[in-house]
Tab-separated table of C-alpha atoms in Angstrom:
chain	number	residue	atom	x	y	z
A	113	MET	CA	69.503	80.868	73.118
A	114	LYS	CA	68.350	81.574	76.670
A	115	SER	CA	68.702	85.160	77.838
A	116	ILE	CA	71.011	85.773	80.792
A	117	THR	CA	70.652	88.530	83.367
A	118	ALA	CA	73.776	89.855	85.054
A	119	LEU	CA	74.270	92.372	87.834
A	120	SER	CA	77.539	94.264	87.450
A	121	ILE	CA	78.842	95.842	90.670
A	122	ALA	CA	81.309	98.656	90.088
A	123	SER	CA	82.563	101.729	91.919
A	124	GLU	CA	82.532	103.936	88.802
A	125	ILE	CA	80.961	103.989	85.358
A	126	PHE	CA	81.349	106.200	82.290
A	127	PRO	CA	79.813	108.682	81.544
A	128	LEU	CA	78.672	109.387	85.117
A	129	ILE	CA	81.881	109.050	87.143
A	130	LYS	CA	85.364	108.148	85.929
A	131	THR	CA	88.873	107.982	87.372
A	132	GLY	CA	90.276	105.276	85.092
A	133	GLY	CA	89.687	102.366	82.750
A	134	LEU	CA	87.284	100.584	85.102
A	135	ALA	CA	84.663	103.229	84.345
A	136	ASP	CA	85.103	102.772	80.599
A	137	VAL	CA	84.716	99.004	80.881
A	138	ALA	CA	81.686	99.211	83.166
A	139	GLY	CA	80.076	101.705	80.809
A	140	ALA	CA	80.747	99.970	77.494
A	141	LEU	CA	80.500	96.236	78.212
A	142	PRO	CA	76.721	96.141	78.919
A	143	ALA	CA	75.799	97.312	75.425
A	144	ALA	CA	78.158	94.813	73.835
A	145	LEU	CA	76.734	91.991	75.945
A	146	GLN	CA	73.207	92.877	74.879
A	147	ALA	CA	74.064	91.599	71.401
A	148	ASN	CA	74.798	88.240	73.049
A	149	ASP	CA	71.424	88.005	74.825
A	150	VAL	CA	72.897	89.138	78.139
A	151	ALA	CA	71.008	91.906	79.933
A	152	VAL	CA	73.254	93.808	82.327
A	153	THR	CA	72.185	96.106	85.137
A	154	THR	CA	74.953	97.937	86.998
A	155	LEU	CA	74.946	98.728	90.711
A	156	ILE	CA	76.957	101.861	91.493
A	157	PRO	CA	77.353	104.181	94.484
A	158	GLY	CA	75.208	107.301	94.578
A	159	TYR	CA	77.966	109.902	94.374
A	160	PRO	CA	76.764	113.481	93.674
A	161	ALA	CA	77.867	113.191	90.034
A	162	VAL	CA	75.864	109.981	89.647
A	163	LEU	CA	72.703	111.322	91.260
A	164	GLY	CA	72.973	114.441	89.129
A	165	GLY	CA	73.349	112.503	85.883
A	166	ILE	CA	70.770	109.727	86.052
A	167	GLU	CA	67.350	109.749	84.425
A	168	ALA	CA	64.000	108.971	86.077
A	169	PRO	CA	65.260	107.529	89.388
A	170	GLN	CA	62.690	105.381	91.183
A	171	PRO	CA	63.180	104.068	94.741
A	172	VAL	CA	62.925	100.268	94.804
A	173	TYR	CA	64.229	99.481	98.301
A	174	GLY	CA	65.053	101.269	101.532
A	175	PHE	CA	67.431	100.580	104.432
A	176	ASP	CA	66.828	102.032	107.894
A	177	ASP	CA	70.497	101.488	108.789
A	178	LEU	CA	73.194	100.635	106.277
A	179	PHE	CA	76.500	100.996	108.110
A	180	GLY	CA	75.407	104.052	110.062
A	181	GLY	CA	72.695	105.762	108.044
A	182	THR	CA	69.595	105.396	105.945
A	183	ALA	CA	69.932	104.391	102.311
A	184	ARG	CA	67.874	103.666	99.226
A	185	VAL	CA	68.311	101.648	96.079
A	186	LEU	CA	67.189	103.630	93.047
A	187	SER	CA	66.344	102.169	89.666
A	188	ALA	CA	67.492	104.568	86.946
A	189	ARG	CA	68.946	104.963	83.484
A	190	CYS	CA	71.745	106.918	81.879
A	191	ASP	CA	71.891	106.861	78.104
A	192	ASP	CA	71.525	103.142	77.293
A	193	LEU	CA	72.644	101.914	80.731
A	194	ASP	CA	70.283	100.208	83.168
A	195	LEU	CA	71.358	101.193	86.673
A	196	LEU	CA	70.720	100.499	90.313
A	197	VAL	CA	72.108	103.355	92.387
A	198	LEU	CA	72.916	102.965	96.079
A	199	ASP	CA	71.838	106.330	97.463
A	200	ALA	CA	73.494	106.480	100.902
A	201	PRO	CA	74.318	110.130	101.652
A	202	HIS	CA	76.350	109.345	104.776
A	203	LEU	CA	78.689	107.263	102.611
A	204	TYR	CA	78.746	108.923	99.205
A	205	ALA	CA	77.503	112.537	99.369
A	206	ARG	CA	80.986	114.021	99.115
A	207	PRO	CA	82.652	116.252	96.553
A	208	GLY	CA	85.259	115.223	94.037
A	209	ASN	CA	87.041	111.910	93.693
A	210	PRO	CA	85.123	108.787	94.752
A	211	TYR	CA	88.076	107.372	96.692
A	212	VAL	CA	90.021	110.297	98.133
A	213	GLY	CA	89.197	113.632	99.724
A	214	VAL	CA	90.343	117.080	98.683
A	215	ASP	CA	93.508	116.505	100.740
A	216	GLY	CA	94.467	113.646	98.434
A	217	LYS	CA	94.118	111.042	101.182
A	218	ASP	CA	91.784	108.052	101.142
A	219	TRP	CA	88.412	108.642	102.750
A	220	PRO	CA	88.853	107.186	106.257
A	221	ASP	CA	85.655	105.149	105.985
A	222	ASN	CA	86.366	103.576	102.580
A	223	ALA	CA	86.092	100.144	104.199
A	224	MET	CA	82.457	100.760	105.044
A	225	ARG	CA	81.645	102.706	101.884
A	226	PHE	CA	82.581	99.853	99.578
A	227	ALA	CA	81.482	97.085	101.911
A	228	ALA	CA	78.033	98.654	101.628
A	229	LEU	CA	78.229	98.439	97.837
A	230	ALA	CA	79.226	94.771	98.020
A	231	LYS	CA	76.684	93.891	100.707
A	232	VAL	CA	73.809	95.386	98.726
A	233	GLY	CA	75.041	93.725	95.532
A	234	ALA	CA	75.060	90.340	97.223
A	235	ALA	CA	71.622	90.969	98.723
A	236	ILE	CA	70.191	91.835	95.311
A	237	GLY	CA	71.641	88.572	94.024
A	238	GLN	CA	69.778	86.756	96.811
A	239	GLY	CA	66.397	88.288	96.049
A	240	LEU	CA	66.336	91.680	97.786
A	241	LEU	CA	64.277	93.095	94.899
A	242	PRO	CA	61.199	90.936	94.195
A	243	THR	CA	61.116	91.755	90.484
A	244	TYR	CA	64.820	91.265	89.727
A	245	ALA	CA	66.807	88.032	90.032
A	246	PRO	CA	70.170	88.129	88.251
A	247	ASP	CA	71.688	84.873	87.028
A	248	VAL	CA	75.262	86.091	87.590
A	249	LEU	CA	76.953	88.703	89.769
A	250	HIS	CA	79.966	90.352	88.141
A	251	ALA	CA	82.091	92.230	90.691
A	252	HIS	CA	84.854	94.617	89.643
A	253	ASP	CA	88.080	95.314	91.555
A	254	TRP	CA	88.608	95.562	95.308
A	255	GLN	CA	85.693	97.927	95.830
A	256	ALA	CA	83.335	95.035	95.029
A	257	GLY	CA	85.608	92.289	96.342
A	258	LEU	CA	83.406	91.413	99.324
A	259	VAL	CA	80.444	90.453	97.120
A	260	PRO	CA	81.268	86.706	97.126
A	261	ALA	CA	82.132	86.905	100.836
A	262	TYR	CA	78.704	88.252	101.745
A	263	LEU	CA	77.146	85.524	99.609
A	264	LYS	CA	79.208	82.724	101.146
A	265	TYR	CA	78.804	83.698	104.784
A	266	SER	CA	75.098	84.512	104.558
A	267	GLY	CA	74.254	80.813	104.615
A	268	ARG	CA	71.707	81.335	101.853
A	269	PRO	CA	71.878	80.345	98.169
A	270	GLY	CA	72.796	82.914	95.586
A	271	PRO	CA	73.917	83.286	91.994
A	272	LYS	CA	77.331	82.441	90.588
A	273	THR	CA	80.004	85.122	90.757
A	274	ILE	CA	82.717	86.505	88.515
A	275	PHE	CA	85.413	88.765	89.899
A	276	THR	CA	87.396	90.923	87.474
A	277	ILE	CA	90.820	92.324	88.348
A	278	HIS	CA	91.418	95.615	86.589
A	279	ASN	CA	94.629	96.357	88.499
A	280	LEU	CA	96.093	93.996	91.097
A	281	ALA	CA	98.117	96.823	92.640
A	282	TYR	CA	95.014	98.252	94.339
A	283	GLN	CA	93.917	95.682	96.903
A	284	GLY	CA	91.725	97.317	99.566
A	285	GLN	CA	93.261	96.193	102.857
A	286	PHE	CA	91.630	97.220	106.132
A	287	PRO	CA	92.076	96.493	109.876
A	288	ALA	CA	90.983	93.105	111.167
A	289	ASP	CA	88.911	94.658	113.963
A	290	LEU	CA	86.375	95.878	111.389
A	291	LEU	CA	85.159	92.327	110.748
A	292	GLY	CA	82.144	92.557	113.066
A	293	LYS	CA	81.206	96.030	111.846
A	294	LEU	CA	81.209	94.674	108.308
A	295	GLY	CA	78.661	92.057	109.315
A	296	LEU	CA	80.985	89.127	108.606
A	297	PRO	CA	81.348	86.181	111.032
A	298	GLN	CA	84.612	85.416	112.800
A	299	ARG	CA	85.069	82.285	110.684
A	300	ALA	CA	85.422	84.528	107.631
A	301	PHE	CA	88.749	85.762	109.023
A	302	ALA	CA	90.727	82.803	107.752
A	303	MET	CA	93.219	82.033	105.017
A	304	ASP	CA	90.435	80.551	102.892
A	305	GLY	CA	88.244	83.591	103.591
A	306	VAL	CA	88.898	87.327	103.760
A	307	GLU	CA	92.062	87.304	105.895
A	308	TYR	CA	95.156	88.653	104.177
A	309	TYR	CA	98.409	89.024	106.137
A	310	GLY	CA	96.483	89.934	109.287
A	311	THR	CA	94.132	92.375	107.547
A	312	ILE	CA	90.794	92.122	105.797
A	313	GLY	CA	91.632	91.934	102.107
A	314	TYR	CA	88.789	93.007	99.847
A	315	LEU	CA	90.505	92.088	96.600
A	316	LYS	CA	91.846	88.896	98.183
A	317	ALA	CA	88.294	87.954	99.173
A	318	GLY	CA	87.151	88.335	95.589
A	319	LEU	CA	89.990	86.141	94.339
A	320	GLN	CA	89.451	83.505	97.015
A	321	LEU	CA	85.683	83.204	97.018
A	322	SER	CA	84.395	83.986	93.516
A	323	ASP	CA	83.433	81.201	91.129
A	324	ARG	CA	85.514	82.612	88.289
A	325	ILE	CA	88.266	85.221	88.071
A	326	THR	CA	89.003	87.279	85.006
A	327	THR	CA	91.520	89.944	84.270
A	328	VAL	CA	91.795	92.232	81.329
A	329	SER	CA	94.389	90.598	79.086
A	330	PRO	CA	95.837	87.107	78.593
A	331	SER	CA	99.412	88.248	79.222
A	332	TYR	CA	98.489	89.957	82.484
A	333	ALA	CA	96.666	86.795	83.585
A	334	MET	CA	99.959	84.937	83.195
A	335	GLU	CA	102.126	87.678	84.706
A	336	ILE	CA	100.165	87.961	87.956
A	337	GLN	CA	100.719	84.270	88.693
A	338	GLY	CA	104.410	85.047	89.167
A	339	PRO	CA	106.055	86.819	92.119
A	340	GLU	CA	107.178	89.905	90.189
A	341	ALA	CA	103.680	90.992	89.103
A	342	GLY	CA	101.635	89.009	91.624
A	343	MET	CA	101.751	91.709	94.314
A	344	GLY	CA	101.757	89.098	97.095
A	345	LEU	CA	98.794	87.239	95.630
A	346	ASP	CA	100.597	85.102	93.062
A	347	GLY	CA	100.336	81.953	95.211
A	348	LEU	CA	96.565	82.272	95.486
A	349	LEU	CA	96.268	83.049	91.785
A	350	ARG	CA	98.310	79.984	90.882
A	351	LEU	CA	96.137	77.901	93.197
A	352	ARG	CA	93.035	79.180	91.410
A	353	GLY	CA	94.673	79.154	87.989
A	354	THR	CA	92.058	76.893	86.413
A	355	LYS	CA	89.393	79.461	87.325
A	356	LEU	CA	91.417	82.425	86.020
A	357	SER	CA	91.254	83.751	82.461
A	358	GLY	CA	92.380	86.853	80.634
A	359	ILE	CA	89.864	88.630	78.399
A	360	LEU	CA	91.082	91.695	76.554
A	361	ASN	CA	89.209	94.932	77.037
A	362	GLY	CA	87.693	96.783	74.132
A	363	ILE	CA	86.684	100.394	73.696
A	364	ASP	CA	83.405	101.990	72.733
A	365	THR	CA	83.971	102.535	69.031
A	366	ASP	CA	81.013	104.890	68.810
A	367	VAL	CA	82.517	107.212	71.416
A	368	TRP	CA	86.020	106.771	69.967
A	369	ASN	CA	85.494	107.294	66.250
A	370	PRO	CA	87.620	109.848	64.382
A	371	ALA	CA	85.124	109.917	61.514
A	372	ASN	CA	82.459	111.682	63.592
A	373	ASP	CA	84.221	112.817	66.783
A	374	ALA	CA	82.808	116.243	67.682
A	375	LEU	CA	85.653	116.816	70.165
A	376	ILE	CA	88.455	117.042	67.588
A	377	ALA	CA	89.470	119.835	65.228
A	378	ALA	CA	88.982	117.801	62.031
A	379	THR	CA	87.233	114.478	61.508
A	380	TYR	CA	88.801	111.849	59.258
A	381	ASP	CA	88.922	108.196	58.329
A	382	ILE	CA	91.422	106.001	56.498
A	383	GLU	CA	90.537	107.582	53.161
A	384	SER	CA	91.019	111.102	54.519
A	385	ILE	CA	93.811	110.476	57.007
A	386	GLY	CA	95.653	113.539	55.745
A	387	ALA	CA	93.195	115.609	57.788
A	388	ARG	CA	95.097	114.495	60.888
A	389	ALA	CA	97.502	117.336	60.096
A	390	ARG	CA	94.896	119.841	61.281
A	391	ASN	CA	94.546	117.938	64.523
A	392	LYS	CA	98.309	117.939	64.999
A	393	GLN	CA	98.299	121.712	64.622
A	394	ALA	CA	95.469	121.964	67.152
A	395	VAL	CA	97.425	119.898	69.696
A	396	GLN	CA	100.563	121.953	69.106
A	397	ALA	CA	98.605	125.150	69.658
A	398	ARG	CA	96.898	123.880	72.817
A	399	PHE	CA	100.171	122.698	74.369
A	400	GLY	CA	102.246	125.685	73.298
A	401	LEU	CA	104.402	123.715	70.868
A	402	SER	CA	106.077	124.946	67.706
A	403	HIS	CA	104.372	124.285	64.390
A	404	ASP	CA	105.837	122.553	61.345
A	405	THR	CA	108.933	121.121	63.002
A	406	GLY	CA	108.884	117.985	60.867
A	407	GLY	CA	109.479	115.782	63.908
A	408	VAL	CA	107.358	113.252	65.722
A	409	LEU	CA	104.694	114.653	68.035
A	410	TYR	CA	104.374	112.183	70.915
A	411	GLY	CA	101.252	112.218	73.039
A	412	VAL	CA	100.894	110.950	76.604
A	413	ILE	CA	97.477	110.586	78.266
A	414	SER	CA	98.102	109.004	81.611
A	415	ARG	CA	98.014	108.946	85.354
A	416	LEU	CA	101.433	110.207	86.443
A	417	SER	CA	102.806	107.356	88.520
A	418	TRP	CA	105.651	104.894	88.887
A	419	GLN	CA	103.471	102.151	87.400
A	420	LYS	CA	103.046	104.144	84.200
A	421	GLY	CA	106.823	104.538	83.752
A	422	LEU	CA	106.640	108.310	83.431
A	423	ASP	CA	109.881	108.725	85.402
A	424	LEU	CA	111.563	106.791	82.578
A	425	LEU	CA	110.156	109.263	80.088
A	426	LEU	CA	111.706	112.106	82.085
A	427	GLU	CA	115.088	110.382	81.717
A	428	ALA	CA	114.509	109.969	77.992
A	429	LEU	CA	113.367	113.558	77.360
A	430	PRO	CA	116.802	114.932	76.378
A	431	ALA	CA	117.040	112.289	73.653
A	432	LEU	CA	113.488	112.997	72.490
A	433	VAL	CA	113.955	116.739	72.144
A	434	GLY	CA	117.489	116.249	70.805
A	435	SER	CA	115.983	114.445	67.824
A	436	GLY	CA	113.755	117.420	67.083
A	437	ASP	CA	110.632	115.672	68.322
A	438	GLN	CA	107.895	117.001	70.609
A	439	LEU	CA	105.864	115.854	73.593
A	440	ALA	CA	102.291	116.776	74.570
A	441	LEU	CA	101.467	115.334	77.989
A	442	LEU	CA	98.017	115.308	79.583
A	443	GLY	CA	97.822	113.781	83.032
A	444	ALA	CA	97.816	114.111	86.791
A	445	GLY	CA	99.006	112.039	89.700
A	446	ASP	CA	102.103	111.998	91.855
A	447	ALA	CA	103.102	115.538	92.819
A	448	PRO	CA	106.852	115.058	92.113
A	449	LEU	CA	106.095	113.857	88.577
A	450	GLU	CA	103.641	116.705	87.989
A	451	ALA	CA	106.339	119.188	89.085
A	452	ALA	CA	109.059	117.486	87.028
A	453	PHE	CA	107.061	117.566	83.792
A	454	SER	CA	106.002	121.160	84.414
A	455	ASP	CA	109.695	122.013	84.846
A	456	ALA	CA	110.489	120.155	81.598
A	457	ALA	CA	107.922	122.251	79.736
A	458	ARG	CA	109.710	125.383	80.940
A	459	LYS	CA	113.127	123.917	80.101
A	460	TYR	CA	112.138	122.875	76.569
A	461	PRO	CA	109.730	125.559	75.330
A	462	GLY	CA	108.101	124.715	72.037
A	463	GLN	CA	109.064	121.053	72.319
A	464	VAL	CA	107.457	119.902	75.566
A	465	GLY	CA	103.937	120.925	76.512
A	466	VAL	CA	102.147	119.796	79.657
A	467	VAL	CA	98.553	120.046	80.868
A	468	ILE	CA	98.169	118.829	84.443
A	469	GLY	CA	94.732	117.338	85.048
A	470	TYR	CA	92.327	115.272	83.025
A	471	ASP	CA	90.125	116.571	80.248
A	472	GLU	CA	88.097	114.042	78.238
A	473	ALA	CA	87.739	116.352	75.236
A	474	LEU	CA	91.456	117.124	75.188
A	475	ALA	CA	92.219	113.399	75.412
A	476	HIS	CA	90.285	112.909	72.178
A	477	GLN	CA	92.192	115.755	70.543
A	478	VAL	CA	95.574	114.340	71.576
A	479	GLN	CA	94.644	110.945	70.123
A	480	ALA	CA	93.607	112.614	66.867
A	481	GLY	CA	96.654	114.878	66.602
A	482	ALA	CA	99.642	113.059	68.056
A	483	ASP	CA	101.786	111.157	65.582
A	484	ALA	CA	102.583	108.544	68.220
A	485	LEU	CA	101.245	107.714	71.652
A	486	LEU	CA	103.695	106.775	74.419
A	487	VAL	CA	102.772	104.149	77.030
A	488	PRO	CA	105.983	103.170	78.891
A	489	SER	CA	104.219	101.316	81.730
A	490	ARG	CA	106.151	99.015	84.043
A	491	PHE	CA	103.023	96.875	84.217
A	492	GLU	CA	99.701	97.312	82.445
A	493	PRO	CA	96.741	94.961	82.956
A	494	CYS	CA	95.265	95.949	79.604
A	495	GLY	CA	95.444	99.632	78.847
A	496	LEU	CA	92.803	101.475	76.872
A	497	THR	CA	94.748	104.474	75.642
A	498	GLN	CA	96.734	102.382	73.134
A	499	LEU	CA	93.456	100.936	71.792
A	500	CYS	CA	92.151	104.459	71.229
A	501	ALA	CA	95.473	105.338	69.577
A	502	LEU	CA	95.126	102.455	67.121
A	503	ARG	CA	91.614	103.616	66.300
A	504	TYR	CA	92.820	107.180	65.672
A	505	GLY	CA	95.988	106.440	63.708
A	506	ALA	CA	98.343	107.546	66.487
A	507	VAL	CA	101.065	104.896	66.400
A	508	PRO	CA	101.452	103.327	69.871
A	509	VAL	CA	104.948	103.096	71.374
A	510	VAL	CA	104.570	100.751	74.329
A	511	ALA	CA	106.406	98.634	76.862
A	512	ARG	CA	106.119	94.913	76.148
A	513	VAL	CA	104.011	94.094	79.206
A	514	GLY	CA	100.471	92.876	79.919
A	515	GLY	CA	97.771	94.076	77.594
A	516	LEU	CA	100.175	96.364	75.742
A	517	ALA	CA	102.033	93.295	74.491
A	518	ASP	CA	98.730	91.664	73.511
A	519	THR	CA	97.310	94.576	71.535
A	520	VAL	CA	100.252	96.184	69.684
A	521	VAL	CA	102.186	94.346	66.963
A	522	ASP	CA	105.795	95.481	67.065
A	523	ALA	CA	107.331	96.830	63.865
A	524	ASN	CA	110.110	94.272	63.879
A	525	GLU	CA	111.648	93.058	60.637
A	526	MET	CA	109.216	90.187	60.093
A	527	ALA	CA	106.056	92.102	61.032
A	528	THR	CA	107.098	95.005	58.840
A	529	ALA	CA	107.909	92.742	55.900
A	530	THR	CA	104.563	90.965	56.139
A	531	GLY	CA	102.655	94.210	56.628
A	532	VAL	CA	101.062	93.447	60.004
A	533	ALA	CA	102.881	95.838	62.356
A	534	THR	CA	100.818	98.424	64.244
A	535	GLY	CA	103.317	100.065	66.592
A	536	VAL	CA	106.590	99.855	68.495
A	537	GLN	CA	107.272	97.721	71.569
A	538	PHE	CA	110.290	97.878	73.851
A	539	THR	CA	111.749	95.698	76.569
A	540	PRO	CA	113.118	95.722	79.223
A	541	VAL	CA	111.193	98.595	80.762
A	542	THR	CA	114.139	100.931	81.248
A	543	ALA	CA	115.024	104.444	80.142
A	544	GLN	CA	117.707	103.056	77.831
A	545	ALA	CA	115.257	100.733	76.067
A	546	LEU	CA	112.741	103.575	75.780
A	547	ILE	CA	115.382	105.807	74.179
A	548	LYS	CA	116.066	103.092	71.602
A	549	ALA	CA	112.325	102.816	70.911
A	550	LEU	CA	112.124	106.592	70.390
A	551	ALA	CA	114.989	106.400	67.892
A	552	LYS	CA	113.250	103.544	66.072
A	553	THR	CA	109.993	105.500	65.999
A	554	HIS	CA	111.777	108.585	64.652
A	555	ALA	CA	113.273	106.515	61.818
A	556	LEU	CA	109.908	104.929	60.967
A	557	PHE	CA	108.263	108.356	60.923
A	558	ALA	CA	110.827	109.537	58.376
A	559	ASP	CA	109.744	106.696	56.061
A	560	HIS	CA	106.351	108.039	55.039
A	561	ALA	CA	105.144	104.814	53.398
A	562	ALA	CA	106.110	102.674	56.400
A	563	TRP	CA	104.466	105.112	58.804
A	564	ARG	CA	101.256	105.235	56.797
A	565	ASN	CA	101.119	101.430	56.828
A	566	LEU	CA	101.409	101.440	60.616
A	567	GLN	CA	98.566	103.943	60.848
A	568	ILE	CA	96.282	102.065	58.479
A	569	ASN	CA	96.984	98.723	60.175
A	570	GLY	CA	96.078	100.277	63.500
A	571	MET	CA	92.909	101.904	62.227
A	572	THR	CA	91.694	98.609	60.713
A	573	THR	CA	92.351	96.639	63.927
A	574	ASP	CA	89.168	95.557	65.701
A	575	VAL	CA	89.420	97.227	69.111
A	576	SER	CA	85.686	97.024	69.810
A	577	TRP	CA	83.919	95.049	72.538
A	578	LYS	CA	82.528	92.525	70.034
A	579	ASN	CA	84.973	89.674	70.675
A	580	PRO	CA	85.512	90.323	74.413
A	581	ALA	CA	81.739	90.421	74.944
A	582	GLN	CA	81.408	86.994	73.322
A	583	HIS	CA	83.984	85.614	75.768
A	584	TYR	CA	82.169	87.137	78.757
A	585	ALA	CA	78.808	85.855	77.518
A	586	LYS	CA	80.189	82.318	77.217
A	587	LEU	CA	81.612	82.571	80.730
A	588	TYR	CA	78.247	83.691	82.093
A	589	ARG	CA	76.460	80.817	80.320
A	590	ASP	CA	78.975	78.264	81.565
A	591	LEU	CA	78.412	79.469	85.128
A	592	VAL	CA	74.639	79.374	84.816
A	593	ALA	CA	74.857	75.826	83.477
A	594	GLU	CA	76.791	74.820	86.628
A	595	ARG	CA	74.056	75.991	89.031
């Protein structure tokens, strides 16, 4: 089998810089693809956290002027990742979040910052580096959406392109008068180019101009072709439907492994699942919850936003605590939701505990100690937290949308009778349906044998990158064969 080389272009990558699931995917997929004779190098921006975490950086190209300043491409490694880092201090040498400033607002030059990433990615695909010629360019989300545009409008040949949608809600729209500054010709500003309702649409460009489109679950691939989930792009996605596929995400099962996880209070596997009790106590202690209540301890690890349905959980909280259950919430996001959950922790002491922010180690501990993990999202392209929950024996309670529907088998009568259920699904995505799901979960938890079956089924589910990587590898090979 012929080896394939792929350049992945992403705005974040674990373990160097992470704000969400994109980083996890960008960090874990290369190793899984290696088993399929696909060698992946990832191009990422040179944020301070990236430059501080890479090993043996070597300059391989220099720019005298890349959108207003000098820049370099560095070849480097981090753990098992092969990286190309775009070191452009005028664009990336900023503290904190890669997308927003300390005031919580988008960096005003994000259009240029991520156009630079895409422009360099396309140039590498067209031979910028004499010793590296990737067969495929794999661009992720709006931040890399202009990659196929730079290829198309350069007038020069280049490799085939894949564009992956991790979340259609984030589209990267910028003023039309930036077109010249971006180095794109006027003819690019057209319906079959980068134009999107009078703006330059980065994500739209990726959807319009890439050779293949993927998203991160089969159900989400179907949902976004309809007006409710299509976010204004459903017509284009239907038009390109034969080029669109849904490939489920996986998780890094070495990083997420309760049998040897150094970040949790007690390690365990299926044979020693009783040790989860120590982890539950650790979560209760960390979140200020009462011990030995006998109820369900629900965990939430999430961005606090309307998309994630956390306002619905606020409505359902009286029912949750009224049943004698508990909630441990770890997350940050919209200020009103942060304030509302902090108020709930004060209103329900011992039953609701909240940590505002994100802490990777604490996320592991919540997965290991929560009885159930709540994911009440209004829409969810794939979701990774429920995959980690399955791995750790925390029973997922999820809305029946997108990747949540694809990865959790509801404990309905048939699935329970045949012994295949792994969690609880609810629909429609309303507070009333969530309350019913909480009641169902409470009843299942009281049936110790049924609950243990749910846990074991989840822990034996393959949530690794093995199968998804095979799908991506086939897609790469099909594209190379078309050249």
